[in-house]
mmCIF file of N, CA, C and O in Angstrom:
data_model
loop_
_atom_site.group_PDB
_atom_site.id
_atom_site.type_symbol
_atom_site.label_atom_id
_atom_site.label_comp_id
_atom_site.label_asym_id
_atom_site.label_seq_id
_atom_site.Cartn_x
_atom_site.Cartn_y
_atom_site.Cartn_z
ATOM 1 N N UNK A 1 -62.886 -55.794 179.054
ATOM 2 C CA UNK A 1 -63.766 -56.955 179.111
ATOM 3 C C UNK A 1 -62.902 -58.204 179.284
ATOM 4 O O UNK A 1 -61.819 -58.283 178.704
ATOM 5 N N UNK A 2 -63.490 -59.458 180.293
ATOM 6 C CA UNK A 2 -62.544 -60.263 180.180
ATOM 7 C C UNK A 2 -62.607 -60.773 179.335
ATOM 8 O O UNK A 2 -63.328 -60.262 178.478
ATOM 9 N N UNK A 3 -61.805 -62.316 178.930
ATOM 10 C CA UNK A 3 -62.604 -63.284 177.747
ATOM 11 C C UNK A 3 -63.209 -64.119 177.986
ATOM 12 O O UNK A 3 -63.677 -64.719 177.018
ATOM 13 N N UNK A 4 -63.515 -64.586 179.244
ATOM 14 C CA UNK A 4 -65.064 -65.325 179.689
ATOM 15 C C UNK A 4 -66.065 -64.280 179.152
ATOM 16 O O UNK A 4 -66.738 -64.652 178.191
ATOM 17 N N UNK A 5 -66.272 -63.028 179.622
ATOM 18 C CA UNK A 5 -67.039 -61.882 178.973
ATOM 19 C C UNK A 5 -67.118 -62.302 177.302
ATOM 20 O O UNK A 5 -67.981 -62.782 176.568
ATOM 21 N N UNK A 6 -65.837 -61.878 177.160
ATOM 22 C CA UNK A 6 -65.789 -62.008 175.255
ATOM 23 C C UNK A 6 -66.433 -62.993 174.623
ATOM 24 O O UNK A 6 -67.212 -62.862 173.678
ATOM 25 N N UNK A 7 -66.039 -64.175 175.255
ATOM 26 C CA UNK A 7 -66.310 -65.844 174.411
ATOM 27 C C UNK A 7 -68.021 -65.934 174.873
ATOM 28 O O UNK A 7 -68.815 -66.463 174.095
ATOM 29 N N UNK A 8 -68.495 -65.357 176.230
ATOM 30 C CA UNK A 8 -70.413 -65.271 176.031
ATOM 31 C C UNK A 8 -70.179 -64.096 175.531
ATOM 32 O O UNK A 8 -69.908 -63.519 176.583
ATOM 33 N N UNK A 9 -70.097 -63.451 174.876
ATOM 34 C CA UNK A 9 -70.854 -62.380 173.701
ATOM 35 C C UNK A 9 -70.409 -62.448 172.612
ATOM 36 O O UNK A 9 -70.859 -61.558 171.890
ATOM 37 N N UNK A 10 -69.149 -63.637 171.740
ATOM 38 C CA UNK A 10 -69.358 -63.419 170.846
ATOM 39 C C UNK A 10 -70.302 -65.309 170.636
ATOM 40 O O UNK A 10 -70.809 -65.784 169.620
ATOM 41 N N UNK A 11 -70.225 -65.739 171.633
ATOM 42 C CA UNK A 11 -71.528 -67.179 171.150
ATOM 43 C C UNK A 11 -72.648 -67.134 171.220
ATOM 44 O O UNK A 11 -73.378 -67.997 170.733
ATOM 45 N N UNK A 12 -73.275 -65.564 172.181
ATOM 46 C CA UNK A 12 -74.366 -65.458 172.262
ATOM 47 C C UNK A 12 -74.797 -64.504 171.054
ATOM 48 O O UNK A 12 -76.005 -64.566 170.826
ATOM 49 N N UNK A 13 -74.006 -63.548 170.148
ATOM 50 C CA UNK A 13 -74.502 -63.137 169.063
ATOM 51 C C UNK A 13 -74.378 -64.047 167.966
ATOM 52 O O UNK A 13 -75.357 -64.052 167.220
ATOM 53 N N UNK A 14 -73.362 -64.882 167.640
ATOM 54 C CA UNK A 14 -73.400 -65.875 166.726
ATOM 55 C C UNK A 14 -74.726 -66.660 166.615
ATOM 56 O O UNK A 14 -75.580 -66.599 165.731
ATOM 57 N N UNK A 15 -74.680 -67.479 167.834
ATOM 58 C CA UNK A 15 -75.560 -68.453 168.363
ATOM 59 C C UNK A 15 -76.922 -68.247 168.941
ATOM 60 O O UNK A 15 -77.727 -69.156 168.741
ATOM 61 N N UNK A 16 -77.281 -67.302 169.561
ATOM 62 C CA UNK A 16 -78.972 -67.483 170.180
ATOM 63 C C UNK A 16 -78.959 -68.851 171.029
ATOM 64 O O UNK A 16 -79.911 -69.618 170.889
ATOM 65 N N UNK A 17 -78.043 -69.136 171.791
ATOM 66 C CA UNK A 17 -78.105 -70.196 172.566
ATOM 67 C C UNK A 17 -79.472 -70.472 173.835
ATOM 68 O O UNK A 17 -80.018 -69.662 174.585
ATOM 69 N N UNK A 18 -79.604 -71.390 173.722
ATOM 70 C CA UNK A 18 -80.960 -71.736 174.651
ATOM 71 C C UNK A 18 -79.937 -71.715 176.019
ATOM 72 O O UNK A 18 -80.617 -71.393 176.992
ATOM 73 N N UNK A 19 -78.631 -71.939 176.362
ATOM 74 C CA UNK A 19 -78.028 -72.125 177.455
ATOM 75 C C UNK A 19 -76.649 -72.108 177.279
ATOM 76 O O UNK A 19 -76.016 -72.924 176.609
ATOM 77 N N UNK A 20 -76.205 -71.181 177.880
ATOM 78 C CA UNK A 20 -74.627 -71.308 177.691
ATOM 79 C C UNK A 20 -73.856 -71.106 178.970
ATOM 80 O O UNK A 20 -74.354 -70.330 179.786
ATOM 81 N N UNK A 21 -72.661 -71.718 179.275
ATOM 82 C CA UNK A 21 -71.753 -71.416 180.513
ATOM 83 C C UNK A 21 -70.517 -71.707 179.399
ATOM 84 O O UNK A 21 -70.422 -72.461 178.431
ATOM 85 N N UNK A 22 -69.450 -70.536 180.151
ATOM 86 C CA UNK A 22 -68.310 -70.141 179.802
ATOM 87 C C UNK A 22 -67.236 -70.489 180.911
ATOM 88 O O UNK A 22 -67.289 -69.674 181.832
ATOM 89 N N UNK A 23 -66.508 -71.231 181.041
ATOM 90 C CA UNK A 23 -65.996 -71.380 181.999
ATOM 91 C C UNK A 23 -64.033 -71.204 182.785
ATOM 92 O O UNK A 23 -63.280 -72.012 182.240
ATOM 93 N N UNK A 24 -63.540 -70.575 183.547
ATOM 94 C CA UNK A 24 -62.589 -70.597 183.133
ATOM 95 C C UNK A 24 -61.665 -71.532 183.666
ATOM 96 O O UNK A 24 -61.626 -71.595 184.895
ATOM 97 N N UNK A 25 -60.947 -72.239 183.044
ATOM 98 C CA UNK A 25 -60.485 -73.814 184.140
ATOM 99 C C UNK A 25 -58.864 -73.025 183.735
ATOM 100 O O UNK A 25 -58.203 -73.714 182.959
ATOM 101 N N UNK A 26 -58.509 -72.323 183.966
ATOM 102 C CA UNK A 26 -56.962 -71.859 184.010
ATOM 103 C C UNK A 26 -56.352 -72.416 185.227
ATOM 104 O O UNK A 26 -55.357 -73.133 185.130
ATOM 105 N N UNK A 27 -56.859 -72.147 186.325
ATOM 106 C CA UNK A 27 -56.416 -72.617 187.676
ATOM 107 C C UNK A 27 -55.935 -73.732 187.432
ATOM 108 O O UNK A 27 -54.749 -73.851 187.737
ATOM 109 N N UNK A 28 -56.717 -75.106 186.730
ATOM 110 C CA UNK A 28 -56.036 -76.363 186.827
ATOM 111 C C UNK A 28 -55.361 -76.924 186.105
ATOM 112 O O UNK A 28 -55.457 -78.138 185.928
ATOM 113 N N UNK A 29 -54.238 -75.933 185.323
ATOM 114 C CA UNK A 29 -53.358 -75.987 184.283
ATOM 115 C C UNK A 29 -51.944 -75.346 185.013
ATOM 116 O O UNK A 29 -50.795 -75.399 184.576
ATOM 117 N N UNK A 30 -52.347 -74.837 186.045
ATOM 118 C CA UNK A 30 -51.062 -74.249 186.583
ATOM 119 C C UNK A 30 -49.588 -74.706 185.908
ATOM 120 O O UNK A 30 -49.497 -75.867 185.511
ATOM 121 N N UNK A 31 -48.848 -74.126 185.823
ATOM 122 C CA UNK A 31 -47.646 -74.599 184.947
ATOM 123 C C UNK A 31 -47.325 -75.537 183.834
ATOM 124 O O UNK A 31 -46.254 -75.999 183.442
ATOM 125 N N UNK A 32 -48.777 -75.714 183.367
ATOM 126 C CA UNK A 32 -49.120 -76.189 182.374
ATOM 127 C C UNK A 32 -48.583 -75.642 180.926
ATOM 128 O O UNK A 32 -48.150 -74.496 181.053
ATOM 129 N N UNK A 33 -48.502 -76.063 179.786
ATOM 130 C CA UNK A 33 -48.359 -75.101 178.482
ATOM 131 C C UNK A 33 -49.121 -74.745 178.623
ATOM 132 O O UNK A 33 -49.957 -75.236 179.382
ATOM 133 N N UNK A 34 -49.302 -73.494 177.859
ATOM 134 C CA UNK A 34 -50.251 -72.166 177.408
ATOM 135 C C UNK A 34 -50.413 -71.801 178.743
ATOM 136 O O UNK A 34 -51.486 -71.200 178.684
ATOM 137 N N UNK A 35 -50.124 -71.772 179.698
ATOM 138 C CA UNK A 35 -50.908 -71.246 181.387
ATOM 139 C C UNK A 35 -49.847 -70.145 181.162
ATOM 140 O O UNK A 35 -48.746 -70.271 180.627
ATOM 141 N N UNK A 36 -50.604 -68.677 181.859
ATOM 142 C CA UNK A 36 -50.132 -67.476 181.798
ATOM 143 C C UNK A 36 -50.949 -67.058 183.134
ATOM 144 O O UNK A 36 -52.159 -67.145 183.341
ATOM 145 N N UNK A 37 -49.899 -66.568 183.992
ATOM 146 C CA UNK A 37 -50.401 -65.873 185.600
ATOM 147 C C UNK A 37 -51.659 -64.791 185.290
ATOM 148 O O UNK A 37 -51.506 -64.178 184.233
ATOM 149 N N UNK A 38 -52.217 -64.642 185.639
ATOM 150 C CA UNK A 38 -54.000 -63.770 185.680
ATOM 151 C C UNK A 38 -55.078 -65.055 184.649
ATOM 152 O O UNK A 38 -56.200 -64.860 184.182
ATOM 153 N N UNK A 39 -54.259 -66.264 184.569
ATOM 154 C CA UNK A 39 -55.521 -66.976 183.706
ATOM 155 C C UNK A 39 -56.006 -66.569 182.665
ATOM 156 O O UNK A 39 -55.620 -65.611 181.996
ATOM 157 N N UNK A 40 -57.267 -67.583 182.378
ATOM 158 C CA UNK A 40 -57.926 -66.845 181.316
ATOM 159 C C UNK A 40 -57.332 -67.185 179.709
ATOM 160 O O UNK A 40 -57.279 -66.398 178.763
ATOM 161 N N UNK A 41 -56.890 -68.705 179.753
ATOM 162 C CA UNK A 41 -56.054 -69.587 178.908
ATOM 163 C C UNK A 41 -56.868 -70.340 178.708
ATOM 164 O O UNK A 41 -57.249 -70.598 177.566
ATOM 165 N N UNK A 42 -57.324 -70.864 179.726
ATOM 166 C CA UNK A 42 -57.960 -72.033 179.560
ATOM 167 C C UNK A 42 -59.448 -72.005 179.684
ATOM 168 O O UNK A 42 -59.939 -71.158 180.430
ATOM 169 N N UNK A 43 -60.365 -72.989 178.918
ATOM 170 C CA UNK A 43 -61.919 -72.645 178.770
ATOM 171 C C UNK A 43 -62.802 -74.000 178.649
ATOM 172 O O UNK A 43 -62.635 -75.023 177.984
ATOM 173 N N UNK A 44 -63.475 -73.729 179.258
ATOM 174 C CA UNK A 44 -64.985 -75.056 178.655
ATOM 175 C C UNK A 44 -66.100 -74.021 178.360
ATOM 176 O O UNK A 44 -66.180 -72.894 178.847
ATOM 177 N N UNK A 45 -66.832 -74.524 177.595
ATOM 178 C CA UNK A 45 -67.835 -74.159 177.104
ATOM 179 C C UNK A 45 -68.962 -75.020 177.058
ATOM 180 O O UNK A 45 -68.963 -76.001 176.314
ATOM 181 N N UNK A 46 -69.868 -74.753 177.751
ATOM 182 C CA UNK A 46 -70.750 -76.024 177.775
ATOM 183 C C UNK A 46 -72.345 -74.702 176.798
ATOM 184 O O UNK A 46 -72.719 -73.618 177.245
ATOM 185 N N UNK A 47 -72.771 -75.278 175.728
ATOM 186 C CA UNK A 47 -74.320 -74.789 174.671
ATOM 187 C C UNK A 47 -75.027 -75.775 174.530
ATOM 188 O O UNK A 47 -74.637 -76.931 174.690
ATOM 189 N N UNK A 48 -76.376 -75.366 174.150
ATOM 190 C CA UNK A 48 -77.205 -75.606 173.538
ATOM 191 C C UNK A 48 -77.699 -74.588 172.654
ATOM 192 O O UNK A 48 -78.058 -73.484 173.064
ATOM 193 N N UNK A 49 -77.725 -74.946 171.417
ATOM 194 C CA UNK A 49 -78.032 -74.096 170.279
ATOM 195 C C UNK A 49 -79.551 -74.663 169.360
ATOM 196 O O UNK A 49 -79.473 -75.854 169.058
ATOM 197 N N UNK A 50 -80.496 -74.159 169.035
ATOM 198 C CA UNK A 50 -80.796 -74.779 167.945
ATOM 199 C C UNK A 50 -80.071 -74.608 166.526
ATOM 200 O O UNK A 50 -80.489 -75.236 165.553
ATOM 201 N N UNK A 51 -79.213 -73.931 166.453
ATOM 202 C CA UNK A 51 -78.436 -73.629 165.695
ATOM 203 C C UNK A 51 -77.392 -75.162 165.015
ATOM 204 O O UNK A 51 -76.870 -75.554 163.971
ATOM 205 N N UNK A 52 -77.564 -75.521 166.275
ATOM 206 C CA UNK A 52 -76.582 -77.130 165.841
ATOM 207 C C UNK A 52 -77.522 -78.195 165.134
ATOM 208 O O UNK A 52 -77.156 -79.086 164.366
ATOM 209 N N UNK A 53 -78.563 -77.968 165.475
ATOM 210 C CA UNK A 53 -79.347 -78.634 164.697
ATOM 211 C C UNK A 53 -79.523 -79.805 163.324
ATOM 212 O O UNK A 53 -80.028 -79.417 162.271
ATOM 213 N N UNK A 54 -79.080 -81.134 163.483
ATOM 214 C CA UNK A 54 -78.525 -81.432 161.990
ATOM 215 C C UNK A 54 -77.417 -81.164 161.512
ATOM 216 O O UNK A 54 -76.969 -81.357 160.382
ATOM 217 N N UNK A 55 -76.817 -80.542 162.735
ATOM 218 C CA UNK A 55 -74.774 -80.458 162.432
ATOM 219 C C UNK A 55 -74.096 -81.713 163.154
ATOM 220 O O UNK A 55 -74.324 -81.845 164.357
ATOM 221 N N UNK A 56 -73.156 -82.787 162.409
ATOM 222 C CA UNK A 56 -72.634 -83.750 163.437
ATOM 223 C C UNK A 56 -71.607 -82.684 164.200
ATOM 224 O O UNK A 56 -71.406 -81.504 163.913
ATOM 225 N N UNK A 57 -70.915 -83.629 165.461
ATOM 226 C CA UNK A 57 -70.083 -82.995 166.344
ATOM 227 C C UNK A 57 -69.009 -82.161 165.804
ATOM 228 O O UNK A 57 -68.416 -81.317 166.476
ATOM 229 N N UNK A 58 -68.783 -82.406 164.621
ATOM 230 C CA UNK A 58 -67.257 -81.880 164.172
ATOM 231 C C UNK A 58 -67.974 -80.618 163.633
ATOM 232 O O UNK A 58 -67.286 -79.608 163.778
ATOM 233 N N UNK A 59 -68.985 -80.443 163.141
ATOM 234 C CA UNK A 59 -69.525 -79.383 162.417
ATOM 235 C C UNK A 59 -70.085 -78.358 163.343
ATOM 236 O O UNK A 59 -70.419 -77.198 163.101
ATOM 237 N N UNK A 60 -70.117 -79.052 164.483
ATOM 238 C CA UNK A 60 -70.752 -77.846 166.180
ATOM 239 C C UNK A 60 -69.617 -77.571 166.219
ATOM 240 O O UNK A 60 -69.399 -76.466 165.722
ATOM 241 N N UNK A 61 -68.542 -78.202 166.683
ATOM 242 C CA UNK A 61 -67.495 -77.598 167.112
ATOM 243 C C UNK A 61 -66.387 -77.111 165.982
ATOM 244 O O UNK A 61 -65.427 -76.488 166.434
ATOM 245 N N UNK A 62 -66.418 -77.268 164.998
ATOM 246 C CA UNK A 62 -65.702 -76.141 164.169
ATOM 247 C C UNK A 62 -66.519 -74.867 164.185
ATOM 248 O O UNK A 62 -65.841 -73.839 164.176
ATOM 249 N N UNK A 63 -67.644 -74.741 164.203
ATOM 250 C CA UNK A 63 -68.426 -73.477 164.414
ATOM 251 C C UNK A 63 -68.055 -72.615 165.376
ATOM 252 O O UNK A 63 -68.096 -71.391 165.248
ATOM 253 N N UNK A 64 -67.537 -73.445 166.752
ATOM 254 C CA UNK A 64 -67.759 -72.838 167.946
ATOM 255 C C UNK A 64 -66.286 -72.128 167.980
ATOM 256 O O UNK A 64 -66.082 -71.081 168.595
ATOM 257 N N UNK A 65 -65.191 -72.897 167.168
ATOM 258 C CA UNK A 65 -63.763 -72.678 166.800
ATOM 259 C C UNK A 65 -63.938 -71.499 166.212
ATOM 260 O O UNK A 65 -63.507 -70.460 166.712
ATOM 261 N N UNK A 66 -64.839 -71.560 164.656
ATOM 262 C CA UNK A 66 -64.602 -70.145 163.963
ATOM 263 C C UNK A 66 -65.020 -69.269 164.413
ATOM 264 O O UNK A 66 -64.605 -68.211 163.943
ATOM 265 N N UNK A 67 -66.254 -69.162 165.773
ATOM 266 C CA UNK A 67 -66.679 -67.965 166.190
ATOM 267 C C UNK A 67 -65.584 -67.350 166.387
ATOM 268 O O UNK A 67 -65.230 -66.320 165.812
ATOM 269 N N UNK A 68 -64.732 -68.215 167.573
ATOM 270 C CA UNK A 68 -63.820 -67.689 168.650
ATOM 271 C C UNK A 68 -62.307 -67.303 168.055
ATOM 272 O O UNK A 68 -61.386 -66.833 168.723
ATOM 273 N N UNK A 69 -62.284 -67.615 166.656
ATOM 274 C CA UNK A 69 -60.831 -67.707 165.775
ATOM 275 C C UNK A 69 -60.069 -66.834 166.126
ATOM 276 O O UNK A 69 -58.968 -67.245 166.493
ATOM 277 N N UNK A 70 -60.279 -65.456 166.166
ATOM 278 C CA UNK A 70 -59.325 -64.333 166.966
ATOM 279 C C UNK A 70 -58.946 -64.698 168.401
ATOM 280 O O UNK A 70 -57.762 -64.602 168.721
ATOM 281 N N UNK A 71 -59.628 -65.007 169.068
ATOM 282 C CA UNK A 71 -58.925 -65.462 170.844
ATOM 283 C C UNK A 71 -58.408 -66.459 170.721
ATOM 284 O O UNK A 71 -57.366 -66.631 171.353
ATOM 285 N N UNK A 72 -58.984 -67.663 169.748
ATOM 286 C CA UNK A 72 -57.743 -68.728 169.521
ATOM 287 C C UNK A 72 -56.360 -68.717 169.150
ATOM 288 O O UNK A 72 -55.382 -69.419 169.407
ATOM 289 N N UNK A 73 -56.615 -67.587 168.390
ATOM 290 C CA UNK A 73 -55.653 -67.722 167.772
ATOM 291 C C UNK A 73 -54.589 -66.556 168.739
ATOM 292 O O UNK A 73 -53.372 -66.733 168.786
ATOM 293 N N UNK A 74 -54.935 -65.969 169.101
ATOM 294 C CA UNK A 74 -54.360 -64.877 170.319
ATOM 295 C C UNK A 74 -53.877 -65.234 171.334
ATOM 296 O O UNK A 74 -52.696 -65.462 171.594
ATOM 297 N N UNK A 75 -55.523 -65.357 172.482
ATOM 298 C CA UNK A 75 -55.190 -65.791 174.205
ATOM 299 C C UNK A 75 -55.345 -66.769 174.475
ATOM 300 O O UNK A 75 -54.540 -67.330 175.218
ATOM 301 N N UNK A 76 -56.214 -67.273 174.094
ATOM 302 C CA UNK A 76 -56.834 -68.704 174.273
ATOM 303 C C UNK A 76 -55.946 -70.057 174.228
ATOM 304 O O UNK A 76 -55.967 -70.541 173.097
ATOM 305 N N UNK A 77 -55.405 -70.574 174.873
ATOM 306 C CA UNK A 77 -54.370 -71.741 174.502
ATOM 307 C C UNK A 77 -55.263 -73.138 174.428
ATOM 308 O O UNK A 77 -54.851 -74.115 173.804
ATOM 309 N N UNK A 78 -56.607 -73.125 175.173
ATOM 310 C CA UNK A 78 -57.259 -74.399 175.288
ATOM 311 C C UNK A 78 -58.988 -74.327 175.708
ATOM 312 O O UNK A 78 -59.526 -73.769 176.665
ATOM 313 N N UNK A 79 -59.512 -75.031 174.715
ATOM 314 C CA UNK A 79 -60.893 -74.833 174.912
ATOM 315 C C UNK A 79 -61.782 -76.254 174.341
ATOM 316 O O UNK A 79 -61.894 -76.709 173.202
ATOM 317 N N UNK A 80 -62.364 -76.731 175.709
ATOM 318 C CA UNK A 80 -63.064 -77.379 175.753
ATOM 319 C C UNK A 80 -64.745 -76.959 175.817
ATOM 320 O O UNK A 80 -65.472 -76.251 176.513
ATOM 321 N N UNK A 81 -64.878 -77.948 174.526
ATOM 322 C CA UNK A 81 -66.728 -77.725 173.669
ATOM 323 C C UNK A 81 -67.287 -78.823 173.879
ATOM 324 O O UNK A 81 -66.882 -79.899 173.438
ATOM 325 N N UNK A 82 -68.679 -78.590 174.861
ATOM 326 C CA UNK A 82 -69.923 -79.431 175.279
ATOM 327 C C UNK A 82 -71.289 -78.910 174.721
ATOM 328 O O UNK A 82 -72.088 -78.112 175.210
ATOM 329 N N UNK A 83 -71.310 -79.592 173.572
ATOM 330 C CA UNK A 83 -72.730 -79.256 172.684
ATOM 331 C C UNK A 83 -73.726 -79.959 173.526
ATOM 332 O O UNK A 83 -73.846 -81.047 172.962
ATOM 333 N N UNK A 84 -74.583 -79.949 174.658
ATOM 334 C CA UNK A 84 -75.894 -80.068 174.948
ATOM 335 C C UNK A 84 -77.089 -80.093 173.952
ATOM 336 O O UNK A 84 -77.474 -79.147 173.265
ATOM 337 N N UNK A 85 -77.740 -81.677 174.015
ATOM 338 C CA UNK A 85 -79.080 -81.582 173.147
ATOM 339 C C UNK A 85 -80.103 -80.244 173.710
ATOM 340 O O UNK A 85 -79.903 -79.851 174.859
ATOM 341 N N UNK A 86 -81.083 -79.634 172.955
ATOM 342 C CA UNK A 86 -81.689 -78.818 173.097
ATOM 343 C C UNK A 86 -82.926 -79.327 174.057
ATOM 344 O O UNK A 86 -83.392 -78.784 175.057
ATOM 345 N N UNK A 87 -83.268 -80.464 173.459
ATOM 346 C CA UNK A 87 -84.219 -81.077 173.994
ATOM 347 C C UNK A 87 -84.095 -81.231 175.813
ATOM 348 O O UNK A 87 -85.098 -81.589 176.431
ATOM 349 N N UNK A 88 -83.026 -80.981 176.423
ATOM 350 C CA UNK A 88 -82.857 -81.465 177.523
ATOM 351 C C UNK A 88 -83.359 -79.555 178.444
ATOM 352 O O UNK A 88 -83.879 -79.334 179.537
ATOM 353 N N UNK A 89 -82.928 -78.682 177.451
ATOM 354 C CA UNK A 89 -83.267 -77.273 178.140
ATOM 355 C C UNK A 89 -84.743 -77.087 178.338
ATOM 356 O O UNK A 89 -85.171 -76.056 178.856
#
């Protein structure tokens, strides 16, 4: 499985997201730190959760951190989090 694969299945079992894209922006890190040839370093994440609900930003995105804590802490060198209001899905 890749970890675009991994990171939507483990936010979509955490989360019940109304909308999620996983994205992989490795390409535009090229010789960047953390960049490793086959990609897959680098990430955006753009959700909507009702799950965030009454969480400020730091409290969405430490969530979205502890889902992912094993690939962070592993493959993952960089990941960018876009909490989307619900209201807009």
């Amino acid at each position: 499985m890749s970890m675009t694969d991994t990171i939507h299945a483990k936010l979509t079992e955490k989360f019940a997201p109304l909308h999620l894209e996983v994205i992989d922006e490795s390409q535009s890190h090229h010789g960047h730190a953390g960049w490793r040839e086959g990609g897959e370093t680098h990430f955006r994440v753009r959700i909507a959760t009702r799950n965030f609900d009454g969480l400020s930003r730091v409290a969405q995105h430490r969530a979205v951190n502890e889902a992912l804590d094993d690939e962070l802490k592993s493959s993952v060198h960089a990941l960018a989090i876009e909490v989307l209001p619900t209201s807009s899905i």
